[in-house]
Short mmCIF file of N, CA and C in Angstrom, two decimals:
data_model
loop_
_atom_site.label_atom_id
_atom_site.label_comp_id
_atom_site.label_asym_id
_atom_site.label_seq_id
_atom_site.Cartn_x
_atom_site.Cartn_y
_atom_site.Cartn_z
N UNK A 12 11.58 17.07 -10.89
CA UNK A 12 10.10 17.42 -10.43
C UNK A 12 9.64 18.83 -9.98
N UNK A 13 9.80 19.97 -10.02
CA UNK A 13 8.83 20.88 -9.56
C UNK A 13 7.29 20.38 -8.22
N UNK A 14 8.66 21.15 -7.02
CA UNK A 14 6.90 20.18 -6.19
C UNK A 14 5.74 20.43 -6.83
N UNK A 15 5.16 21.93 -7.24
CA UNK A 15 3.69 21.78 -7.80
C UNK A 15 3.25 20.72 -8.59
N UNK A 16 4.25 20.42 -9.20
CA UNK A 16 3.69 19.25 -9.89
C UNK A 16 3.20 17.37 -9.96
N UNK A 17 4.43 17.89 -8.43
CA UNK A 17 4.23 16.13 -7.61
C UNK A 17 2.45 16.48 -7.31
N UNK A 18 2.49 17.32 -6.71
CA UNK A 18 1.31 18.04 -5.40
C UNK A 18 -0.02 17.66 -5.96
N UNK A 19 -0.13 18.31 -7.95
CA UNK A 19 -1.22 17.64 -8.58
C UNK A 19 -1.32 16.41 -9.03
N UNK A 20 0.30 15.47 -8.84
CA UNK A 20 -0.22 14.33 -9.24
C UNK A 20 -1.22 13.94 -7.93
N UNK A 21 -0.87 13.77 -6.70
CA UNK A 21 -0.85 13.34 -5.61
C UNK A 21 -2.56 13.67 -5.00
N UNK A 22 -2.49 14.99 -5.83
CA UNK A 22 -4.24 14.93 -5.16
C UNK A 22 -5.42 15.60 -6.17
N UNK A 23 -5.86 15.78 -5.18
CA UNK A 23 -7.76 16.27 -6.57
C UNK A 23 -7.88 15.28 -7.35
N UNK A 24 -7.65 13.75 -7.16
CA UNK A 24 -7.90 12.42 -8.11
C UNK A 24 -9.15 11.60 -7.35
N UNK A 25 -9.98 11.61 -8.28
CA UNK A 25 -10.50 11.09 -8.42
C UNK A 25 -10.86 9.18 -9.36
N UNK A 26 -11.85 8.65 -8.52
CA UNK A 26 -11.80 6.78 -8.96
C UNK A 26 -13.53 6.85 -9.12
N UNK A 27 -13.66 6.30 -9.45
CA UNK A 27 -14.98 5.01 -9.39
C UNK A 27 -14.98 3.33 -10.17
N UNK A 28 -15.53 2.87 -9.21
CA UNK A 28 -15.41 1.17 -10.31
C UNK A 28 -16.84 1.11 -11.28
N UNK A 29 -16.61 0.58 -12.37
CA UNK A 29 -17.39 0.40 -13.58
C UNK A 29 -17.47 -1.36 -13.58
N UNK A 30 -18.21 -1.73 -13.82
CA UNK A 30 -18.37 -2.96 -13.88
C UNK A 30 -19.08 -3.21 -15.13
N UNK A 31 -19.11 -3.99 -15.77
CA UNK A 31 -20.03 -4.68 -17.29
C UNK A 31 -20.23 -5.86 -17.11
N UNK A 32 -21.42 -5.55 -17.35
CA UNK A 32 -21.59 -7.24 -17.78
C UNK A 32 -22.46 -8.14 -18.29
N UNK A 33 -22.96 -9.74 -18.48
CA UNK A 33 -22.46 -9.95 -19.82
C UNK A 33 -23.15 -9.54 -20.84
N UNK A 34 -24.51 -8.69 -20.40
CA UNK A 34 -25.11 -7.85 -21.43
C UNK A 34 -24.79 -6.68 -21.40
N UNK A 35 -23.22 -5.92 -21.72
CA UNK A 35 -22.55 -4.24 -22.36
C UNK A 35 -23.82 -3.54 -21.53
N UNK A 36 -24.10 -3.82 -20.66
CA UNK A 36 -24.42 -3.56 -19.96
C UNK A 36 -23.99 -2.50 -18.98
N UNK A 37 -23.44 -1.25 -18.22
CA UNK A 37 -22.57 -0.65 -17.97
C UNK A 37 -23.12 -0.45 -16.41
N UNK A 38 -22.06 -0.36 -15.50
CA UNK A 38 -22.85 -0.19 -13.46
C UNK A 38 -21.77 0.70 -13.47
N UNK A 39 -21.62 1.95 -13.16
CA UNK A 39 -21.15 2.21 -12.44
C UNK A 39 -20.98 3.32 -11.10
N UNK A 40 -20.12 3.25 -9.91
CA UNK A 40 -20.42 4.04 -8.50
C UNK A 40 -20.28 5.28 -8.25
N UNK A 41 -20.22 5.72 -7.98
CA UNK A 41 -20.23 7.39 -7.87
C UNK A 41 -18.61 7.44 -7.33
N UNK A 42 -17.84 8.58 -8.50
CA UNK A 42 -16.84 9.59 -8.08
C UNK A 42 -16.74 9.74 -7.05
N UNK A 43 -15.22 9.41 -6.20
CA UNK A 43 -14.97 10.05 -5.10
C UNK A 43 -13.73 10.67 -4.95
N UNK A 44 -13.10 10.97 -4.33
CA UNK A 44 -12.25 11.62 -4.11
C UNK A 44 -11.51 10.83 -3.48
N UNK A 45 -10.12 10.31 -4.11
CA UNK A 45 -8.59 9.46 -3.94
C UNK A 45 -8.22 10.50 -2.42
N UNK A 46 -8.23 9.40 -1.24
CA UNK A 46 -7.39 10.15 -0.25
C UNK A 46 -6.41 9.93 0.46
N UNK A 47 -5.70 9.54 -0.47
CA UNK A 47 -4.09 8.26 -0.03
C UNK A 47 -3.80 7.81 -1.15
N UNK A 48 -2.70 7.25 -1.77
CA UNK A 48 -1.54 6.43 -2.95
C UNK A 48 -1.68 7.40 -3.58
N UNK A 49 -1.35 6.29 -5.27
CA UNK A 49 -0.51 6.76 -5.92
C UNK A 49 -1.44 6.36 -7.22
N UNK A 50 -1.79 6.90 -8.19
CA UNK A 50 -2.97 6.84 -9.30
C UNK A 50 -2.09 5.32 -9.82
N UNK A 51 -3.24 4.08 -9.42
CA UNK A 51 -3.01 2.60 -10.35
C UNK A 51 -2.31 2.71 -10.94
N UNK A 52 -1.86 1.84 -11.99
CA UNK A 52 -0.97 1.71 -12.79
C UNK A 52 -0.20 2.98 -13.46
N UNK A 53 -0.37 4.31 -12.58
CA UNK A 53 0.79 5.36 -12.45
C UNK A 53 2.31 4.94 -13.19
N UNK A 54 3.09 5.51 -14.31
CA UNK A 54 4.13 5.08 -14.02
C UNK A 54 5.36 5.46 -12.64
N UNK A 55 5.41 6.24 -12.22
CA UNK A 55 5.68 7.00 -11.31
C UNK A 55 5.52 6.35 -9.88
N UNK A 56 4.24 5.74 -9.91
CA UNK A 56 3.89 4.82 -8.45
C UNK A 56 4.79 3.33 -8.06
N UNK A 57 5.55 2.87 -9.42
CA UNK A 57 6.84 1.81 -8.41
C UNK A 57 7.76 2.75 -8.21
N UNK A 58 8.28 3.97 -8.43
CA UNK A 58 9.38 4.70 -8.27
C UNK A 58 9.22 5.61 -6.63
N UNK A 59 7.47 5.82 -6.61
CA UNK A 59 6.98 6.25 -5.71
C UNK A 59 7.44 5.72 -4.47
N UNK A 60 6.94 4.09 -4.44
CA UNK A 60 6.61 2.96 -3.64
C UNK A 60 8.01 2.97 -3.56
N UNK A 61 9.07 2.63 -4.21
CA UNK A 61 10.58 1.78 -4.16
C UNK A 61 11.17 3.50 -2.87
N UNK A 62 10.77 4.54 -3.13
CA UNK A 62 11.33 6.16 -2.47
C UNK A 62 11.20 5.87 -1.16
N UNK A 63 9.26 5.13 -0.82
CA UNK A 63 8.39 5.32 0.20
C UNK A 63 8.82 3.63 1.08
N UNK A 64 9.55 2.80 0.74
CA UNK A 64 9.60 1.94 1.44
C UNK A 64 11.92 1.96 1.68
N UNK A 65 12.43 2.71 1.49
CA UNK A 65 13.78 2.88 0.95
C UNK A 65 14.60 2.22 2.08
N UNK A 66 13.74 2.57 3.28
CA UNK A 66 14.37 2.60 4.51
C UNK A 66 14.44 1.17 5.32
N UNK A 67 13.63 -0.08 4.78
CA UNK A 67 13.05 -1.04 5.23
C UNK A 67 13.82 -2.32 5.25
N UNK A 68 15.31 -1.92 4.48
CA UNK A 68 15.94 -2.95 3.98
C UNK A 68 17.42 -3.12 4.89
N UNK A 69 16.99 -1.94 5.76
CA UNK A 69 18.22 -1.27 6.85
C UNK A 69 17.89 -1.83 8.02
N UNK A 70 16.50 -2.71 8.27
CA UNK A 70 15.68 -2.64 9.48
C UNK A 70 15.91 -4.28 9.29
N UNK A 71 16.24 -5.37 8.54
CA UNK A 71 15.99 -6.59 8.39
C UNK A 71 17.79 -7.02 8.09
N UNK A 72 18.13 -6.36 7.21
CA UNK A 72 19.43 -6.62 6.21
C UNK A 72 20.89 -6.79 7.23
N UNK A 73 20.37 -7.09 8.57
CA UNK A 73 21.67 -7.98 9.34
C UNK A 73 21.48 -9.48 9.14
N UNK A 74 19.94 -9.76 9.63
CA UNK A 74 19.95 -11.48 8.65
C UNK A 74 19.11 -12.07 8.09
N UNK A 75 18.91 -11.01 7.02
CA UNK A 75 18.00 -11.12 5.85
C UNK A 75 18.48 -10.53 4.72
N UNK A 76 18.40 -11.02 3.02
CA UNK A 76 18.84 -10.18 1.96
C UNK A 76 17.64 -9.81 2.29
N UNK A 77 17.19 -8.36 2.17
CA UNK A 77 15.26 -7.87 1.37
C UNK A 77 15.87 -7.40 0.02
N UNK A 78 15.03 -7.61 -1.37
CA UNK A 78 15.20 -8.04 -2.56
C UNK A 78 14.00 -6.62 -2.97
N UNK A 79 14.15 -5.34 -3.26
CA UNK A 79 13.41 -4.57 -3.66
C UNK A 79 13.41 -4.96 -5.25
N UNK A 80 11.98 -4.73 -5.82
CA UNK A 80 11.74 -4.03 -6.95
C UNK A 80 10.50 -3.60 -7.51
N UNK A 81 10.74 -2.69 -8.49
CA UNK A 81 8.76 -1.56 -8.02
C UNK A 81 8.11 -2.25 -6.83
N UNK A 82 6.99 -2.99 -7.28
CA UNK A 82 6.28 -2.88 -5.77
C UNK A 82 6.27 -4.06 -5.15
N UNK A 83 7.40 -4.78 -5.90
CA UNK A 83 7.76 -6.26 -4.90
C UNK A 83 8.35 -6.20 -4.29
N UNK A 84 8.53 -6.89 -2.70
CA UNK A 84 9.56 -6.84 -1.81
C UNK A 84 9.84 -8.50 -1.53
N UNK A 85 11.13 -9.18 -2.23
CA UNK A 85 11.60 -10.33 -1.13
C UNK A 85 12.29 -9.89 -0.76
N UNK A 86 12.24 -11.59 -0.10
CA UNK A 86 12.79 -11.04 1.31
C UNK A 86 13.92 -12.75 1.80
N UNK A 87 15.13 -12.62 1.76
CA UNK A 87 15.65 -14.49 1.52
C UNK A 87 16.70 -14.18 2.67
N UNK A 88 16.15 -15.10 3.66
CA UNK A 88 17.74 -15.51 4.71
C UNK A 88 17.31 -16.39 4.58
N UNK A 89 18.73 -17.77 4.52
CA UNK A 89 19.18 -18.55 5.08
C UNK A 89 20.54 -18.85 5.72
N UNK A 90 20.01 -20.39 5.98
CA UNK A 90 20.70 -20.71 7.17
C UNK A 90 20.47 -23.01 6.77
N UNK A 91 21.90 -22.89 7.61
CA UNK A 91 21.83 -24.05 7.88
C UNK A 91 21.19 -24.81 8.48
N UNK A 92 21.09 -24.26 9.66
CA UNK A 92 20.46 -24.83 10.74
C UNK A 92 18.46 -24.52 10.98
N UNK A 93 17.50 -25.87 10.66
CA UNK A 93 16.73 -25.37 10.49
C UNK A 93 15.70 -24.84 11.97
N UNK A 94 16.18 -24.87 13.41
CA UNK A 94 15.81 -24.13 14.15
C UNK A 94 16.47 -22.54 14.14
N UNK A 95 17.93 -22.71 13.59
CA UNK A 95 18.34 -20.88 13.76
C UNK A 95 16.70 -20.46 12.99
N UNK A 96 16.98 -21.05 11.40
CA UNK A 96 16.58 -20.44 10.03
C UNK A 96 15.09 -19.95 10.73
N UNK A 97 14.19 -20.87 11.08
CA UNK A 97 12.84 -20.53 12.36
C UNK A 97 13.23 -19.08 12.89
N UNK A 98 13.65 -19.47 13.42
CA UNK A 98 13.82 -17.82 14.99
C UNK A 98 14.55 -16.91 13.91
N UNK A 99 14.93 -17.25 13.16
CA UNK A 99 15.86 -15.61 12.57
C UNK A 99 13.96 -15.53 11.68
N UNK A 100 13.79 -16.03 11.11
CA UNK A 100 12.53 -15.49 9.89
C UNK A 100 11.38 -15.21 10.73
N UNK A 101 10.96 -15.61 12.51
CA UNK A 101 10.28 -14.62 13.07
C UNK A 101 10.77 -13.83 13.76
N UNK A 102 12.27 -13.26 13.46
CA UNK A 102 12.86 -12.10 14.55
C UNK A 102 12.31 -11.36 12.73
N UNK A 103 12.81 -11.70 11.84
CA UNK A 103 12.46 -10.54 10.57
C UNK A 103 11.40 -10.37 10.26
N UNK A 104 9.96 -11.43 10.01
CA UNK A 104 8.65 -11.03 10.41
C UNK A 104 8.50 -9.90 11.61
N UNK A 105 8.66 -10.10 12.83
CA UNK A 105 8.83 -9.01 14.35
C UNK A 105 8.84 -7.92 13.65
N UNK A 106 10.40 -7.41 13.14
CA UNK A 106 10.76 -6.30 12.00
C UNK A 106 9.90 -5.71 11.27
N UNK A 107 10.14 -6.21 10.39
CA UNK A 107 8.64 -5.97 9.31
C UNK A 107 7.37 -5.51 9.95
N UNK A 108 6.88 -5.99 10.82
CA UNK A 108 5.29 -6.14 11.08
C UNK A 108 5.69 -4.33 11.49
N UNK A 109 6.95 -4.07 12.56
CA UNK A 109 7.62 -3.03 13.31
C UNK A 109 7.45 -2.40 12.41
N UNK A 110 8.30 -1.78 11.26
CA UNK A 110 8.28 -1.12 10.33
C UNK A 110 7.26 -0.58 9.84
N UNK A 111 6.08 -1.64 9.37
CA UNK A 111 4.69 -1.51 9.11
C UNK A 111 3.82 0.08 9.62
N UNK A 112 4.09 -0.66 10.54
CA UNK A 112 3.60 -0.32 11.45
C UNK A 112 3.54 0.88 12.11
N UNK A 113 5.01 1.12 11.91
CA UNK A 113 5.52 2.85 11.97
C UNK A 113 5.08 3.37 10.40
N UNK A 114 4.87 3.02 9.77
CA UNK A 114 4.96 3.25 8.91
C UNK A 114 3.47 3.60 7.98
N UNK A 115 2.82 2.87 9.04
CA UNK A 115 1.26 3.11 8.23
C UNK A 115 0.63 1.87 7.48
N UNK A 116 1.47 0.82 8.06
CA UNK A 116 0.94 0.04 6.39
C UNK A 116 0.51 -0.80 6.83
N UNK A 117 -0.31 -1.79 6.11
CA UNK A 117 -0.50 -3.62 6.55
C UNK A 117 0.13 -4.27 5.07
N UNK A 118 1.15 -5.29 6.15
CA UNK A 118 0.74 -6.59 5.15
C UNK A 118 -0.10 -7.21 4.78
N UNK A 119 -0.06 -7.80 3.17
CA UNK A 119 -1.46 -7.82 2.38
C UNK A 119 -1.07 -9.85 2.47
N UNK A 120 -1.79 -10.20 3.38
CA UNK A 120 -1.59 -11.54 3.59
C UNK A 120 -2.06 -12.77 2.33
N UNK A 121 -2.97 -11.51 1.44
CA UNK A 121 -3.57 -13.23 0.04
C UNK A 121 -1.90 -12.76 -0.67
N UNK A 122 -1.18 -11.66 -0.85
CA UNK A 122 -0.36 -11.73 -2.07
C UNK A 122 0.86 -12.34 -1.00
N UNK A 123 0.96 -12.73 0.24
CA UNK A 123 2.38 -13.14 1.20
C UNK A 123 2.90 -14.62 0.15
N UNK A 124 3.75 -14.59 -0.19
CA UNK A 124 3.89 -16.31 -0.06
C UNK A 124 5.17 -16.40 0.72
N UNK A 125 5.63 -17.88 2.08
CA UNK A 125 6.81 -18.73 1.77
C UNK A 125 6.96 -19.46 1.40
N UNK A 126 8.69 -19.62 0.72
CA UNK A 126 8.78 -20.54 0.27
C UNK A 126 10.08 -20.96 0.73
N UNK A 127 9.80 -22.60 1.11
CA UNK A 127 10.74 -22.40 1.74
C UNK A 127 12.10 -23.72 0.64
N UNK A 128 13.16 -23.19 0.82
CA UNK A 128 13.95 -24.05 -0.06
C UNK A 128 15.17 -24.38 0.76
N UNK A 129 15.25 -26.52 0.07
CA UNK A 129 16.51 -27.20 1.47
C UNK A 129 17.25 -28.17 -0.03
N UNK A 130 18.19 -28.55 0.29
CA UNK A 130 19.10 -29.26 -0.22
C UNK A 130 18.85 -31.11 0.69
N UNK A 131 18.70 -31.92 -0.49
CA UNK A 131 18.29 -33.07 -0.26
C UNK A 131 20.40 -33.92 0.82
N UNK A 132 19.87 -33.67 1.57
CA UNK A 132 21.58 -34.07 2.23
C UNK A 132 21.32 -36.06 2.13
N UNK A 133 22.77 -35.96 1.61
CA UNK A 133 23.27 -37.46 1.42
C UNK A 133 23.09 -38.85 2.50
N UNK A 134 21.88 -40.25 2.75
CA UNK A 134 22.02 -40.87 3.86
C UNK A 134 24.04 -41.21 4.24
N UNK A 135 23.75 -41.23 5.68
CA UNK A 135 25.02 -41.89 5.51
C UNK A 135 24.86 -43.34 5.96
N UNK A 136 26.04 -44.09 5.45
CA UNK A 136 25.76 -45.91 5.84
C UNK A 136 26.90 -46.28 7.21
#
């Protein structure tokens, strides 16, 4: 894609908020210039996001397995020793936080989930 098309795609965009109440009355905010990001729901949005965060896996893949898909990022950590597992998770989050700060991004804690899976060890007699 030539630079001038990409530039026009990312600049001079405007948006507003439109709310429809129960009586089909529309309330609209004023139009405002979009100063950062890409248009929500755009076809190129996920691709541009992946290009932007392309170096994130390199910062954490020594102790985790990052999985990137569209605008979602999953980080898989495994270890049999729960103490080591917790220490490694802490290191991964520190590295991610440092990367986010360096790239002027913030983690959305409302969309961040931690899921811990474990196997049940048979009791010894």
